Coordinates of C-alpha atoms and ligand atoms in Angstrom, one line a residue:
X26 CA 25.4 -66.1 -80.2
X27 CA 22.6 -68.5 -80.8
X28 CA 22.8 -69.9 -84.4
X29 CA 19.3 -69.4 -85.5
X30 CA 18.9 -65.9 -84.3
X31 CA 19.9 -63.3 -86.9
X32 CA 22.2 -60.7 -85.2
X33 CA 22.5 -57.3 -86.8
X34 CA 25.9 -55.8 -86.7
X35 CA 25.2 -52.7 -88.6
X36 CA 22.0 -50.9 -89.5
X37 CA 22.0 -52.2 -93.0
X38 CA 21.9 -55.8 -91.6
X39 CA 18.6 -55.1 -89.9
X40 CA 16.0 -56.8 -92.2
X41 CA 14.0 -54.0 -93.9
X42 CA 10.3 -53.9 -93.2
X43 CA 8.1 -54.8 -96.2
X44 CA 6.6 -51.9 -98.0
X45 CA 2.9 -50.9 -98.2
X46 CA 1.6 -48.4 -100.7
X47 CA -2.0 -47.2 -101.2
X48 CA -3.9 -44.1 -102.1
X49 CA -7.3 -42.5 -102.3
X50 CA -8.5 -39.8 -104.7
X51 CA -9.5 -36.4 -103.3
X52 CA -12.6 -36.5 -105.5
X53 CA -15.2 -35.9 -102.8
X54 CA -16.2 -36.5 -99.2
X55 CA -15.1 -39.9 -98.1
X56 CA -17.7 -42.6 -97.5
X57 CA -17.7 -45.3 -94.8
X58 CA -16.9 -47.6 -97.8
X59 CA -13.5 -45.8 -98.2
X60 CA -13.0 -46.0 -94.5
X61 CA -13.8 -49.7 -94.0
X62 CA -12.4 -50.9 -97.3
X63 CA -9.2 -48.9 -97.2
X64 CA -8.2 -46.6 -94.3
X65 CA -9.2 -49.0 -91.5
X66 CA -7.0 -51.8 -92.8
X67 CA -4.1 -49.3 -93.5
X68 CA -3.8 -48.6 -89.8
X69 CA -3.2 -52.2 -88.9
X70 CA 0.0 -52.2 -90.9
X71 CA 1.7 -49.2 -89.3
X72 CA 3.9 -51.2 -86.9
X73 CA 5.1 -54.0 -89.1
X74 CA 5.4 -52.4 -92.5
X75 CA 7.0 -49.4 -94.0
X76 CA 3.7 -47.6 -95.0
X77 CA 3.4 -45.0 -97.7
X78 CA -0.1 -43.5 -98.1
X79 CA -0.8 -41.1 -100.9
X80 CA -3.5 -38.6 -101.8
X81 CA -3.9 -39.3 -105.5
X82 CA -4.9 -35.9 -106.9
X83 CA -3.6 -36.7 -110.4
X84 CA -6.0 -39.6 -110.6
X85 CA -8.8 -37.4 -109.5
X86 CA -8.6 -35.1 -112.5
X87 CA -9.5 -38.0 -114.9
X88 CA -13.0 -36.8 -114.0
X89 CA -13.6 -33.0 -114.2
X90 CA -13.0 -31.3 -110.8
X91 CA -13.8 -27.8 -109.6
X92 CA -10.2 -26.5 -108.8
X93 CA -11.2 -25.0 -105.4
X94 CA -13.0 -28.2 -104.4
X95 CA -10.0 -30.4 -105.4
X96 CA -7.7 -28.2 -103.3
X97 CA -10.1 -28.3 -100.3
X98 CA -10.7 -32.1 -100.6
X99 CA -6.9 -32.6 -100.6
X100 CA -6.5 -30.9 -97.3
X101 CA -9.6 -32.7 -96.0
X102 CA -8.3 -36.1 -97.0
X103 CA -5.0 -35.5 -95.3
X104 CA -6.8 -34.4 -92.1
X105 CA -9.0 -37.5 -92.3
X106 CA -5.9 -39.8 -92.7
X107 CA -4.4 -38.2 -89.6
X108 CA -7.7 -38.2 -87.7
X109 CA -8.2 -41.9 -88.5
X110 CA -4.9 -42.6 -86.8
X111 CA -2.3 -42.5 -89.6
X112 CA 0.5 -41.1 -87.6
X113 CA 3.1 -39.2 -89.8
X114 CA 5.8 -40.4 -87.4
X115 CA 5.0 -44.0 -88.3
X116 CA 4.2 -43.7 -92.1
X117 CA 4.7 -41.4 -95.1
X118 CA 1.7 -39.3 -96.1
X119 CA 2.0 -37.2 -99.2
X120 CA 0.2 -35.8 -102.2
X121 CA 0.8 -37.5 -105.6
X122 CA 1.3 -34.3 -107.6
X123 CA 4.1 -33.2 -105.3
X124 CA 6.3 -36.0 -106.5
X125 CA 6.8 -35.7 -110.3
X126 CA 8.3 -39.2 -110.6
X127 CA 4.7 -40.5 -110.6
X128 CA 4.0 -38.8 -113.9
X129 CA 7.4 -39.6 -115.3
X130 CA 7.2 -43.3 -114.6
X131 CA 3.5 -43.4 -115.7
X132 CA 4.5 -42.3 -119.2
X133 CA 7.1 -45.0 -119.5
X134 CA 4.7 -47.6 -118.2
X135 CA 2.1 -46.4 -120.7
X136 CA 4.5 -47.7 -123.3
X137 CA 4.5 -51.2 -121.7
X138 CA 0.7 -51.3 -121.3
X139 CA -1.5 -52.7 -124.0
X140 CA -4.6 -50.9 -125.4
X141 CA -6.5 -54.2 -125.1
X142 CA -5.6 -54.5 -121.4
X143 CA -6.8 -51.0 -120.6
X144 CA -10.0 -51.6 -122.7
X145 CA -11.0 -54.4 -120.4
X146 CA -10.9 -52.4 -117.2
X147 CA -14.3 -52.3 -115.6
X148 CA -13.7 -49.0 -113.8
X149 CA -12.9 -47.4 -117.2
X150 CA -16.2 -48.8 -118.6
X151 CA -18.2 -47.6 -115.5
X152 CA -16.7 -44.1 -115.4
X153 CA -17.0 -43.7 -119.2
X154 CA -20.7 -44.5 -118.9
X155 CA -21.0 -42.0 -116.0
X156 CA -19.0 -39.3 -117.8
X157 CA -20.0 -39.8 -121.4
X158 CA -19.1 -36.2 -122.3
X159 CA -15.5 -36.5 -121.0
X160 CA -14.0 -39.9 -121.9
X161 CA -10.5 -38.5 -121.9
X162 CA -7.2 -40.3 -122.5
X163 CA -6.3 -40.0 -118.8
X164 CA -9.4 -41.9 -117.8
X165 CA -8.2 -44.7 -120.1
X166 CA -4.6 -44.8 -119.0
X167 CA -5.4 -44.3 -115.3
X168 CA -4.2 -47.9 -114.5
X169 CA -0.7 -47.3 -115.7
X170 CA -0.4 -44.2 -113.4
X171 CA -1.7 -46.4 -110.6
X172 CA 1.0 -49.0 -111.5
X173 CA 3.6 -46.3 -111.4
X174 CA 2.4 -45.2 -107.9
X175 CA 2.9 -48.7 -106.6
X176 CA 6.0 -49.8 -108.5
X177 CA 8.0 -46.6 -107.8
X178 CA 8.2 -47.6 -104.1
X179 CA 8.9 -51.3 -104.7
X180 CA 5.7 -52.0 -102.7
X181 CA 5.2 -55.5 -101.4
X182 CA 1.5 -55.1 -100.5
X183 CA -1.3 -52.8 -101.7
X184 CA -4.3 -52.7 -99.4
X185 CA -7.5 -51.7 -101.4
X186 CA -11.2 -52.4 -101.6
X187 CA -12.5 -55.2 -103.9
X188 CA -13.2 -52.8 -106.8
X189 CA -9.4 -52.3 -107.3
X190 CA -8.6 -56.0 -107.7
X191 CA -8.4 -55.7 -111.5
X192 CA -6.0 -52.7 -111.3
X193 CA -3.7 -54.5 -109.0
X194 CA -3.6 -57.5 -111.3
X195 CA -2.7 -55.2 -114.2
X196 CA 0.0 -53.5 -112.2
X197 CA 1.5 -57.0 -111.6
X198 CA 1.3 -57.8 -115.3
X199 CA 3.0 -54.5 -116.2
X200 CA 5.8 -55.2 -113.6
X201 CA 6.3 -58.7 -114.8
X202 CA 6.4 -57.6 -118.5
X203 CA 9.0 -54.9 -117.7
X204 CA 11.0 -57.3 -115.5
X205 CA 10.8 -59.9 -118.3
X206 CA 12.6 -57.5 -120.7
X207 CA 15.0 -55.7 -118.4
X208 CA 15.6 -58.0 -115.4
X209 CA 14.4 -57.5 -111.9
X210 CA 13.6 -53.8 -111.8
X211 CA 10.3 -53.9 -110.0
X212 CA 9.0 -55.7 -107.0
X213 CA 5.8 -57.5 -108.1
X214 CA 3.2 -56.3 -105.6
X215 CA 0.4 -58.3 -103.9
X216 CA -3.0 -56.9 -103.3
X217 CA -4.5 -57.0 -99.8
X218 CA -8.3 -57.0 -100.0
X219 CA -10.3 -57.5 -96.8
X220 CA -13.1 -60.1 -96.8
X221 CA -16.5 -58.8 -97.8
X222 CA -17.7 -59.1 -94.2
X223 CA -14.7 -57.1 -93.1
X224 CA -15.6 -54.1 -95.4
X225 CA -14.1 -54.9 -98.8
X226 CA -17.3 -53.9 -100.6
X227 CA -19.7 -51.7 -98.9
X228 CA -22.8 -51.2 -101.0
X229 CA -25.0 -48.2 -101.6
X230 CA -27.9 -47.8 -99.1
X231 CA -30.2 -46.7 -101.9
X232 CA -29.2 -49.5 -104.3
X233 CA -27.5 -52.4 -102.5
X234 CA -26.5 -53.9 -105.9
X235 CA -24.2 -51.0 -106.5
X236 CA -20.9 -50.1 -104.7
X237 CA -21.1 -47.1 -102.3
X238 CA -19.1 -44.4 -104.0
X239 CA -17.9 -41.0 -102.9
X240 CA -18.8 -39.3 -106.2
X241 CA -22.5 -40.4 -105.9
X242 CA -24.9 -38.0 -104.4
X243 CA -28.0 -38.9 -102.4
X244 CA -28.7 -41.0 -99.4
X245 CA -27.0 -44.1 -100.7
X246 CA -23.5 -42.9 -99.6
X247 CA -22.8 -42.4 -95.9
X248 CA -20.0 -39.9 -95.5
X249 CA -17.4 -40.0 -92.7
X250 CA -18.2 -36.4 -92.0
X251 CA -22.0 -36.7 -92.0
X252 CA -23.7 -35.4 -88.9
X253 CA -25.3 -37.9 -86.5
X254 CA -28.7 -36.8 -87.7
X255 CA -27.8 -37.4 -91.4
X256 CA -26.3 -40.8 -90.6
X257 CA -29.4 -41.9 -88.7
X258 CA -31.7 -40.6 -91.5
X259 CA -29.7 -42.4 -94.2
X260 CA -29.8 -45.7 -92.4
X261 CA -33.5 -45.3 -91.7
X262 CA -34.1 -45.0 -95.4
X263 CA -31.8 -47.9 -96.4
X264 CA -33.4 -50.1 -99.1
X265 CA -34.0 -53.6 -97.8
X266 CA -36.4 -56.3 -98.8
X267 CA -40.0 -57.2 -97.9
X268 CA -39.0 -59.9 -95.4
X269 CA -38.5 -58.8 -91.8
X270 CA -35.9 -61.3 -90.4
X271 CA -32.4 -59.9 -89.8
X272 CA -30.5 -62.8 -91.5
X273 CA -27.4 -63.0 -93.7
X274 CA -28.7 -64.7 -96.8
X275 CA -28.5 -64.7 -100.6
X276 CA -31.1 -62.4 -102.1
X277 CA -31.0 -60.0 -99.2
X278 CA -28.4 -57.6 -100.5
X279 CA -29.7 -54.6 -98.4
X280 CA -29.7 -56.5 -95.1
X281 CA -26.4 -58.3 -95.9
X282 CA -24.8 -54.9 -96.5
X283 CA -26.2 -53.5 -93.2
X284 CA -25.0 -56.6 -91.4
X285 CA -21.5 -56.2 -92.8
X286 CA -21.4 -52.5 -91.8
X287 CA -22.7 -53.4 -88.3
X288 CA -20.1 -56.2 -88.1
X289 CA -17.2 -53.9 -89.1
X290 CA -18.1 -51.3 -86.5
X291 CA -18.9 -53.6 -83.6
X292 CA -16.6 -56.6 -84.3
X293 CA -19.6 -58.9 -84.0
X294 CA -20.0 -61.8 -86.5
X295 CA -23.1 -62.5 -88.5
X296 CA -24.4 -65.2 -86.2
X297 CA -24.2 -63.0 -83.1
X298 CA -26.0 -60.2 -85.0
X299 CA -28.8 -62.5 -86.1
X300 CA -29.3 -63.6 -82.4
X301 CA -29.2 -60.0 -81.2
X302 CA -32.0 -59.0 -83.6
X303 CA -34.0 -62.2 -83.3
X304 CA -37.7 -61.3 -83.2
X305 CA -37.0 -57.6 -83.8
X306 CA -37.9 -55.8 -87.0
X307 CA -35.8 -54.0 -89.7
X308 CA -36.6 -50.7 -88.1
X309 CA -34.8 -51.5 -84.9
X310 CA -31.9 -53.0 -86.8
X311 CA -31.5 -49.9 -89.0
X312 CA -31.5 -47.6 -86.0
X313 CA -28.9 -49.7 -84.3
X314 CA -26.6 -49.7 -87.3
X315 CA -26.9 -45.9 -87.6
X316 CA -26.1 -45.5 -84.0
X317 CA -22.9 -47.6 -84.0
X318 CA -21.7 -45.8 -87.1
X319 CA -22.4 -42.3 -85.7
X320 CA -20.8 -43.3 -82.3
X321 CA -17.7 -44.6 -84.0
X322 CA -17.3 -41.6 -86.3
X323 CA -17.8 -38.9 -83.7
X324 CA -14.3 -38.8 -82.2
X325 CA -12.8 -39.0 -85.7
X326 CA -14.9 -36.0 -86.8
X327 CA -13.8 -34.0 -83.8
X328 CA -10.2 -34.6 -84.5
X329 CA -10.7 -33.8 -88.2
X330 CA -12.1 -30.4 -87.3
X331 CA -9.2 -29.7 -85.0
X332 CA -6.7 -30.5 -87.7
X333 CA -8.5 -28.5 -90.4
X334 CA -8.1 -25.4 -88.3
X335 CA -4.3 -25.9 -88.5
X336 CA -3.4 -25.6 -92.3
X337 CA 0.2 -24.9 -91.4
X338 CA 0.5 -28.3 -89.7
X339 CA -1.2 -30.1 -92.6
X340 CA 1.2 -28.4 -95.0
X341 CA 4.2 -29.4 -93.0
X342 CA 3.1 -33.0 -93.0
X343 CA 2.6 -32.9 -96.8
X344 CA 6.0 -31.3 -97.3
X345 CA 7.8 -33.8 -95.2
X346 CA 6.0 -36.7 -96.8
X347 CA 6.8 -35.4 -100.3
X348 CA 10.5 -35.2 -99.4
X349 CA 10.6 -38.8 -98.2
X350 CA 8.6 -40.1 -101.1
X351 CA 10.7 -38.2 -103.7
X352 CA 13.8 -39.6 -102.4
X353 CA 12.5 -43.2 -102.6
X354 CA 10.9 -42.7 -106.0
X355 CA 14.0 -41.2 -107.5
X356 CA 15.9 -44.4 -106.9
X357 CA 13.5 -46.5 -108.9
X358 CA 13.0 -43.9 -111.7
X359 CA 16.8 -43.7 -112.2
X360 CA 17.0 -47.4 -112.5
X361 CA 14.2 -47.5 -115.1
X362 CA 15.7 -44.6 -117.1
X363 CA 19.0 -46.5 -117.3
X364 CA 17.3 -49.8 -118.3
X365 CA 15.2 -48.3 -121.1
X366 CA 18.3 -46.6 -122.5
X367 CA 17.8 -42.9 -121.7
X368 CA 21.2 -41.2 -122.1
X369 CA 23.1 -39.3 -119.5
X370 CA 21.5 -40.9 -116.5
Ligands
ATP7 P1 -15.0 -42.3 -106.8 O1 -16.5 -42.3 -106.5 O2 -14.4 -40.9 -106.9 O3 -14.5 -43.2 -107.9 P2 -14.5 -44.1 -104.6 O4 -15.5 -43.9 -103.5 O5 -14.8 -45.3 -105.5 O6 -14.3 -42.8 -105.5 P3 -11.6 -44.3 -104.5 O7 -10.8 -43.1 -104.2 O8 -11.7 -44.8 -105.9 O9 -13.1 -44.2 -103.9 O10 -11.1 -45.5 -103.6 C1 -10.3 -45.3 -102.4 C2 -10.2 -46.7 -101.7 O11 -11.5 -47.0 -101.1 C3 -9.9 -47.8 -102.6 O12 -9.0 -48.7 -101.9 C4 -11.2 -48.5 -102.9 O13 -11.1 -49.9 -103.2 C5 -11.9 -48.3 -101.5 N1 -13.3 -48.3 -101.7 C6 -14.1 -47.4 -102.5 N2 -15.4 -47.6 -102.4 C7 -15.5 -48.7 -101.5 C8 -16.6 -49.5 -101.0 N3 -17.8 -49.2 -101.4 N4 -16.4 -50.5 -100.2 C9 -15.1 -50.8 -99.8 N5 -14.0 -50.1 -100.3 C10 -14.2 -49.1 -101.1
LTN8 N1 -7.3 -46.4 -108.3 C1 -7.5 -46.3 -106.9 C2 -6.8 -45.2 -106.2 C3 -5.3 -45.4 -106.4 C4 -4.5 -46.3 -105.7 C5 -3.2 -46.2 -106.2 C6 -4.8 -47.3 -104.8 C7 -4.5 -44.7 -107.2 N2 -3.2 -45.1 -107.1 C8 -2.1 -47.0 -105.8 C9 -3.7 -48.1 -104.4 C10 -2.4 -48.0 -104.9 C11 -9.0 -46.1 -106.7 O1 -9.6 -45.6 -107.6 N3 -9.5 -46.4 -105.6

């Protein structure tokens, strides 16, 4: 046996794969921002990590949802995960409310999260402004539920878009605080945020200073399930500037955003794109971006429709995922119950 090669004698000797956890709220039709910032990077991890991807329906109700829509969006999100290439044989896919340990750990972590910390969260401030008539306690404590999601699975890495950076940092602070009191209970997770040109922050087509968001209506958000026609129309209307040169430059937020989208879907870098559209106007460029997006999404949409016609299959994936997730989550929750002093554990 060569000395520097680790030989596994039993299964427990095989080094465990690092763990990935991430989630998306079933709060509307997914945008290409969700796809590029989150799902696309999740797929890359399937082989080398133990991946757990969740549909965070409990997070979604921090904003008022129509029950029938929430239910439909949950099935749709699972079908999109699958259609995008998240193979349930290679990762765990489940719905947050199917695993009660998330709510149970969230309550405990609430007691280790400071009012001041939660008050500084920009997502809370943004969503309070957007939902001024419903600034509920769940919207405020949302980050400790997110910390519970991640810490329950002892996740090493959490792939998210740029807007979630602050929540990941708070999850790390909560984990460190808890570990500081009780010893090493939680793995302190790292965030994985793609570069901006790789899709970490796709901006709205109607207001390129604002993040593209699935809960926004209007032409600013391009949906994964939009028809080819809708996609082309939205890109045609995209807000740009009064210049006419396709160039990645400060002050050209609209064009920069379109270049990032084009780069993500074609794999071309900014310099190549600038050369490709040298001497051509914005009109040509917008049409080309719309076309690559529509072409890339077409097979995914077809697979989505096929999966949505088979509810039984979607439910079996959810059920299996919840079983695996519950088993993993129970281990951490039990440890936490013991540490904080709950009797009879
Ligand atoms: P909502 O409008 O309901 O708040 P959202 O579109 O912001 O929804 P989330 O469910 O909060 O989407 O986010 C799911 C994932 O998609 C997260 O990892 C988030 O960082 C990422 N994401 C959301 N919007 C964008 C965007 N515009 N660009 C890149 N990534 C994004
Ligand atoms: N807060 C995230 C969604 C989310 C999440 C998570 C992401 C909830 N729990 C755990 C990563 C890991 C959002 O609004 N995008």
